[in-house]
Short mmCIF file of C-alpha atoms (C1' of nucleotides) in Angstrom, two decimals:
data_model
loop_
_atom_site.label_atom_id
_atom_site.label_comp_id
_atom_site.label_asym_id
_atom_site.label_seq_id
_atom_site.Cartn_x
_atom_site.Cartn_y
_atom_site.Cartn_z
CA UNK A 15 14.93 -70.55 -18.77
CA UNK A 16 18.46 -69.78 -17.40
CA UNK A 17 16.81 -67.12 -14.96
CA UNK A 18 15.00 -68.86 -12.45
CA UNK A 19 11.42 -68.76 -12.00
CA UNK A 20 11.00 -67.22 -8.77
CA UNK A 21 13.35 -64.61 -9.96
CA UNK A 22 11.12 -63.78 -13.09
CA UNK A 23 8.37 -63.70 -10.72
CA UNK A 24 10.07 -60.69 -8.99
CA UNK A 25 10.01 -58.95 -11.76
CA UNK A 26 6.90 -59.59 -13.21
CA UNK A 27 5.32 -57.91 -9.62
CA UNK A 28 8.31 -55.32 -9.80
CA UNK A 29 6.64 -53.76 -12.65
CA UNK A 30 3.49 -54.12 -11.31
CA UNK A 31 5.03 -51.90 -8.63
CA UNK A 32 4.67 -48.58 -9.85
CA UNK A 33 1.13 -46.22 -9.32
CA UNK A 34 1.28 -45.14 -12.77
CA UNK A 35 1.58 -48.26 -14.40
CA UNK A 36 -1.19 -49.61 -12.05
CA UNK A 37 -3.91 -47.24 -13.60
CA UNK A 38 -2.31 -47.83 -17.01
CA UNK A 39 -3.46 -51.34 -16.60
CA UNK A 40 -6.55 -50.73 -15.34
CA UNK A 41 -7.47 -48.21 -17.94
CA UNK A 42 -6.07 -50.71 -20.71
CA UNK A 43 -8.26 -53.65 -19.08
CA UNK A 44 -11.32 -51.93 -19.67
CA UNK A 45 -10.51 -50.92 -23.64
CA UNK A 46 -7.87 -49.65 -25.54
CA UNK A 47 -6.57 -46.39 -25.13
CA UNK A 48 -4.19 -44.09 -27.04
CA UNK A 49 -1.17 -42.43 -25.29
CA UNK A 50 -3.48 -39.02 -25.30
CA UNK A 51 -5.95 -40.58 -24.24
CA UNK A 52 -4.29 -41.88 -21.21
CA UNK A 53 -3.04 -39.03 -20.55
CA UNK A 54 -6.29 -37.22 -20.11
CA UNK A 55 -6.90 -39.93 -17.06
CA UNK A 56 -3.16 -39.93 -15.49
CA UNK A 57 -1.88 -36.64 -14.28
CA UNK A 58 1.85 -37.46 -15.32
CA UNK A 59 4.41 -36.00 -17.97
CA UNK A 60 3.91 -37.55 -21.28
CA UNK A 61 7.43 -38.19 -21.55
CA UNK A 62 6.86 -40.38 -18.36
CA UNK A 63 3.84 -42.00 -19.19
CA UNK A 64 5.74 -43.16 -22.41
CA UNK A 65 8.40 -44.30 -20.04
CA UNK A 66 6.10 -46.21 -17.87
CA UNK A 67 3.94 -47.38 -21.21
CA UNK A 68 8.00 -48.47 -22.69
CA UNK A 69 8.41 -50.90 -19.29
CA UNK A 70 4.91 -52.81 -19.49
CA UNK A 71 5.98 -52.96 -23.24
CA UNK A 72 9.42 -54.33 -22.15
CA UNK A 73 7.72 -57.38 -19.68
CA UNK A 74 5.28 -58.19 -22.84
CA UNK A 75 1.61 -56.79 -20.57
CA UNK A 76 0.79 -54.32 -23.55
CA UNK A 77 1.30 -54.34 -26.97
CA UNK A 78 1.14 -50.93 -28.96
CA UNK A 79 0.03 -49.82 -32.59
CA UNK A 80 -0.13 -46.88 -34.46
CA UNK A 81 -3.42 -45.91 -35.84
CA UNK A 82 -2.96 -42.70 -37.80
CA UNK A 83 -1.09 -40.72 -36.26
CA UNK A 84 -2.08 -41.82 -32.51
CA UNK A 85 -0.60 -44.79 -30.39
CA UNK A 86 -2.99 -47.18 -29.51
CA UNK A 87 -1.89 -49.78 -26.33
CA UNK A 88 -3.33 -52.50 -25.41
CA UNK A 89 -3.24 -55.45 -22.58
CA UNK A 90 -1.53 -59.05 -23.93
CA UNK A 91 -2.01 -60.10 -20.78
CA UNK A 92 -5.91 -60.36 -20.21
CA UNK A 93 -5.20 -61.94 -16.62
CA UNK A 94 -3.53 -59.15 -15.17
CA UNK A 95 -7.24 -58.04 -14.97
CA UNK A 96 -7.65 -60.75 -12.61
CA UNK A 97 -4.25 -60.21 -10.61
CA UNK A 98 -5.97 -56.29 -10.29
CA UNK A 99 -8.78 -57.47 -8.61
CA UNK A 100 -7.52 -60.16 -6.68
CA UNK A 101 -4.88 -57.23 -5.04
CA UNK A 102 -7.91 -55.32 -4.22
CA UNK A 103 -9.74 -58.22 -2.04
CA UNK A 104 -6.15 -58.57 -0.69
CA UNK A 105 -6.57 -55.09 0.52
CA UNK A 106 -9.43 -54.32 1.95
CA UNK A 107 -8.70 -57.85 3.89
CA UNK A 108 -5.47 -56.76 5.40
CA UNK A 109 -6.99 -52.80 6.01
CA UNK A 110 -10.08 -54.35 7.82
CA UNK A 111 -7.63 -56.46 9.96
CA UNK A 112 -5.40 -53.67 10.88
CA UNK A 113 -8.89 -51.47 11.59
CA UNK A 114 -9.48 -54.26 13.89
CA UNK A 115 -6.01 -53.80 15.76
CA UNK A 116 -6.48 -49.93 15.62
CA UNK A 117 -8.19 -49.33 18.53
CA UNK A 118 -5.25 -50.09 20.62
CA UNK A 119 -2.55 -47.87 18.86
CA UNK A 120 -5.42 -45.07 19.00
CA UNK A 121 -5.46 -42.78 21.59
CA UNK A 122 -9.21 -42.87 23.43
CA UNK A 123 -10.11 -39.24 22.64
CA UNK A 124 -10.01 -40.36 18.51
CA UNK A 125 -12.21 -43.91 18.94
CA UNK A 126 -16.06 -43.32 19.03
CA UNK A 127 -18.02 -44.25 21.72
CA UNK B 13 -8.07 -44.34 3.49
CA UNK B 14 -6.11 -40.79 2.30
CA UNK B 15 -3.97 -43.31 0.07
CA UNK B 16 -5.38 -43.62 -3.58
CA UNK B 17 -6.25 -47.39 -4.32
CA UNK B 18 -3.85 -47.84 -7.20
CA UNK B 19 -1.58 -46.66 -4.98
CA UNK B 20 -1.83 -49.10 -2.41
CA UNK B 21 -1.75 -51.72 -4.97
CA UNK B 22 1.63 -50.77 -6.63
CA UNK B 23 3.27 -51.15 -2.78
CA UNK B 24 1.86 -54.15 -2.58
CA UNK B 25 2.88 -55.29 -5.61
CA UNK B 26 6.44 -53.74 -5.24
CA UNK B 27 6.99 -55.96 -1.99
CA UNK B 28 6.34 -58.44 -4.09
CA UNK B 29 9.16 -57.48 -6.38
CA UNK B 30 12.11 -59.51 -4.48
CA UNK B 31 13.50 -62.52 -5.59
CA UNK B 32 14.15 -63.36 -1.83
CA UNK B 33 10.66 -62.21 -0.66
CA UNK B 34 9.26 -63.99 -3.40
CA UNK B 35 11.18 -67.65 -2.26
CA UNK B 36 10.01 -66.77 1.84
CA UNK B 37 6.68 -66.65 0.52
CA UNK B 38 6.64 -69.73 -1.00
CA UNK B 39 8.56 -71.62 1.51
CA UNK B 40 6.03 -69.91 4.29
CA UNK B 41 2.92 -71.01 2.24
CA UNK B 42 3.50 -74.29 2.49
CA UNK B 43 4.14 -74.29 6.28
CA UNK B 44 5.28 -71.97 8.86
CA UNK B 45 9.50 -71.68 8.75
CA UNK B 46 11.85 -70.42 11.85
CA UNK B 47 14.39 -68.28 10.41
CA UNK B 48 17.18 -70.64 10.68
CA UNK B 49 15.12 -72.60 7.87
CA UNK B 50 14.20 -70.42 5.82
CA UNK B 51 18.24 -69.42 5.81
CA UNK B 52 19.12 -73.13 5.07
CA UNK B 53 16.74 -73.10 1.45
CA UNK B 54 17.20 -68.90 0.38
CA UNK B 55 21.18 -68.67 0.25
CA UNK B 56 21.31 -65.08 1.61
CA UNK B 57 22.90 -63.14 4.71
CA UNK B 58 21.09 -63.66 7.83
CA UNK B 59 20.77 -60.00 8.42
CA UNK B 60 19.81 -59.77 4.47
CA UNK B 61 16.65 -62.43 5.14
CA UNK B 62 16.10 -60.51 8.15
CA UNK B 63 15.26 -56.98 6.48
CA UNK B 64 13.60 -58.57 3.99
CA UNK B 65 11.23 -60.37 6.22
CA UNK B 66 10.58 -56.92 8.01
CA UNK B 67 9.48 -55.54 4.81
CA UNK B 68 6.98 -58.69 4.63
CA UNK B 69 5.69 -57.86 8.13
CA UNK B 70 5.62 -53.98 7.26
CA UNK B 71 3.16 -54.59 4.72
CA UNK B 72 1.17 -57.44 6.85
CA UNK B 73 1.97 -60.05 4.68
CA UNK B 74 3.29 -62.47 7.22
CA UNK B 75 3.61 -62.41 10.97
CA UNK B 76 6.05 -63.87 13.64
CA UNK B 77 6.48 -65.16 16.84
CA UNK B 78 9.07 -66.91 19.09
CA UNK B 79 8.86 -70.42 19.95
CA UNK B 80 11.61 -70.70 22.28
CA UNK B 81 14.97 -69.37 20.63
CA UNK B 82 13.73 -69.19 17.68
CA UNK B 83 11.44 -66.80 15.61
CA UNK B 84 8.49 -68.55 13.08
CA UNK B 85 7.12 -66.69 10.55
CA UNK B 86 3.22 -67.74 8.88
CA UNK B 87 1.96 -66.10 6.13
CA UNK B 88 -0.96 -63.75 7.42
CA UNK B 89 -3.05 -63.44 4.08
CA UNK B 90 -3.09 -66.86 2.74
CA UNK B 91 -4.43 -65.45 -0.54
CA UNK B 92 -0.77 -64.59 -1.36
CA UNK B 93 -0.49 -68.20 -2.44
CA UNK B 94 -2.87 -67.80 -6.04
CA UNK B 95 -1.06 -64.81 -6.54
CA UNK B 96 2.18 -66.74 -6.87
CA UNK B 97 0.49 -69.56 -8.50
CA UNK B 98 -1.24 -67.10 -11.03
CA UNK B 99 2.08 -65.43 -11.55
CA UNK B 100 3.60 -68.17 -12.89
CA UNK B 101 1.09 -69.44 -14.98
CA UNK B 102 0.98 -66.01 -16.96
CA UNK B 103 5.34 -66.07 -17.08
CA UNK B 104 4.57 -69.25 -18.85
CA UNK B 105 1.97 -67.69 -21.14
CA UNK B 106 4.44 -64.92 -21.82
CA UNK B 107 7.08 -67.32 -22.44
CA UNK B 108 5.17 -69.30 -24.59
CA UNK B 109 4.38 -66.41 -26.65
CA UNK B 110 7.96 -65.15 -27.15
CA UNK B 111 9.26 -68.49 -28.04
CA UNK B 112 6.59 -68.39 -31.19
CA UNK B 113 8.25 -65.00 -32.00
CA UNK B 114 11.79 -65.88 -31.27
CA UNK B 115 12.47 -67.28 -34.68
CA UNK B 116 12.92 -64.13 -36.58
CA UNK B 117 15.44 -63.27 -33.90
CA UNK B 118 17.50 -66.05 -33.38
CA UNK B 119 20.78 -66.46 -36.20
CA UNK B 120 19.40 -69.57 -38.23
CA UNK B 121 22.32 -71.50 -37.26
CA UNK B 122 20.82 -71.63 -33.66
CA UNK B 123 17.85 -72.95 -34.90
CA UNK B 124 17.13 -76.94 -34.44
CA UNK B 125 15.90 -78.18 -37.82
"C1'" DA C 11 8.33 -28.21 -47.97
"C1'" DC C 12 6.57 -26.75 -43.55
"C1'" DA C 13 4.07 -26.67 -39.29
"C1'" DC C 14 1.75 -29.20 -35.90
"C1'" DG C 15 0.16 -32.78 -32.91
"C1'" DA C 16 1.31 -37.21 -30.93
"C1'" DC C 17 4.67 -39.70 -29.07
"C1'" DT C 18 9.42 -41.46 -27.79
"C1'" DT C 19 14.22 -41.08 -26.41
"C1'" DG C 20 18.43 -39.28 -24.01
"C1'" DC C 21 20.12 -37.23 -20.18
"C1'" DG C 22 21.00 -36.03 -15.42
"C1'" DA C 23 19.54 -34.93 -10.69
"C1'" DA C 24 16.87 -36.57 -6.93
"C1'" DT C 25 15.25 -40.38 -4.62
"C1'" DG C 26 14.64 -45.10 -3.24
"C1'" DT C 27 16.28 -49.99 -2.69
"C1'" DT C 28 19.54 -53.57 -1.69
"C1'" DA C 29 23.59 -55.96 0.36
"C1'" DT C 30 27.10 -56.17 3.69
"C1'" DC C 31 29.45 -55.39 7.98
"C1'" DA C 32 29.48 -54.41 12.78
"C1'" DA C 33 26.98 -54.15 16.89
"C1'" DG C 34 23.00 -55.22 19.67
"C1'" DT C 35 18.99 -58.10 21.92
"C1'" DC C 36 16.96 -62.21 23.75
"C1'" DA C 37 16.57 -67.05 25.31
"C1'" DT C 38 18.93 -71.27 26.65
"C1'" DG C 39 22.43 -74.29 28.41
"C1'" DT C 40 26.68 -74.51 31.59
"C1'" DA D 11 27.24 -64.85 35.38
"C1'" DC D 12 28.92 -66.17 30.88
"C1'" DA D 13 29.04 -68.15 26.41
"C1'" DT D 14 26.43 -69.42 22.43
"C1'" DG D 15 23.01 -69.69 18.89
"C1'" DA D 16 19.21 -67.21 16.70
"C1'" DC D 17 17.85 -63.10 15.11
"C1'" DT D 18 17.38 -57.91 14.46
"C1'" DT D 19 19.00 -53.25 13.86
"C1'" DG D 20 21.93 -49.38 12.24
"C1'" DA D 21 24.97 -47.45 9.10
"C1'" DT D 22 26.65 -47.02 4.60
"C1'" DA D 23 28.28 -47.92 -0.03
"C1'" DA D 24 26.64 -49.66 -4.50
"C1'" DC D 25 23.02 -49.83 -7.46
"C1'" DA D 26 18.42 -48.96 -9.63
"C1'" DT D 27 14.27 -46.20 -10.45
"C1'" DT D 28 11.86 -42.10 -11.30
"C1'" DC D 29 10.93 -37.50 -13.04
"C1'" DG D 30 11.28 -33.42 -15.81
"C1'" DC D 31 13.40 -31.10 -19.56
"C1'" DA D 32 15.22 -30.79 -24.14
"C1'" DA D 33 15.57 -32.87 -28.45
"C1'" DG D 34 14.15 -36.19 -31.83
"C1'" DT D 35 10.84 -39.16 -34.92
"C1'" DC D 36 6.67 -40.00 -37.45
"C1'" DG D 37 2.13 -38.92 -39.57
"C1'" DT D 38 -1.27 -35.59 -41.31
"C1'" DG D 39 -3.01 -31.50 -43.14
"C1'" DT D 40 -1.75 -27.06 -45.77
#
DNA sequence: ACACGACTTGCGAATGTTATCAAGTCATGT
DNA sequence: ACATGACTTGATAACATTCGCAAGTCGTGT
């Protein structure tokens, strides 16, 4: 309330903005997944992964429970799935554009003919 | 291309992580802005608004051009627009959800009864 | 009680980002 | 040609993020 919406925007995508927390979310969005689990898929530390999995915790996008003696995260945010995709059209949109452009920054030798 | 996906997507989410970037955004998708006024409604530095509108072109996000003596800026992928609005519709989801827990937090005297 | 696997936390070095100041470019009016 | 307004760029200090290592917690099986 005090903090300004656009502001809280910020850093909502600010901790989108991170590779490992990307895949964390896109893991979590298809099921749940414990820590080791996650692990298996992202080549990171698991001391990092925990600190990634501790700042989508902090912004409320995963919750986390202990089942036995594993860690079990999931997403409380089932849009981010959406916001995931939607970056993806986003994309391949701007990438076709700049393949469009290329051709001038290219030197002739590299463009097909 | 050689850039992983998830990759891509966390560096375009991180340019979204500015308070300042965010606010040229949405000034930009509701019409195209000179700099002068965007500098009039974002209380920042001239040279400030100016970096952080080259990160915006960097990543293709918006484009300029001079109309006379001054420089106007468009948003390039108009899709930028649901982002924001879907941003703000999950802060309020989130924010909805904390209140419910805040409760147990908050000192009892603080509490409206 | 002890060992082990599954995580998390604290710490510090390396790295990246941001804000400000000074200096520079470019177009327009005089 | 010169001054001025509108921006951009370069340099740098302050600040924030990230990563790996060591150490710690918490369950489970022995």
């Amino acid at each position: 309330m005090a903090v300004p919406l656009y502001q809280a925007k910020a850093e909502f995508f600010k901790t989108l903005g991170h590779p490992a927390r990307i895949r964390i979310l896109e893991l979590l969005s298809e099921r749940d997944h414990a820590v080791h689990e996650l692990l298996e898929s992202i080549a990171i530390e698991p001391s990092n992964l925990s600190q990634q999995l501790a700042v989508l915790r902090r912004t409320s996008m995963v919750v986390s429970y202990r089942r036995g003696s594993e860690v079990v995260y999931s997403v409380s945010v089932p849009e981010v799935r959406d916001l995931l995709l939607a970056a993806r059209s986003i994309l391949s949109g701007i990438a076709a554009s700049q393949a469009d452009l290329e051709p001038e920054l290219t030197p002739v030798s590299a463009v097909a003919r």
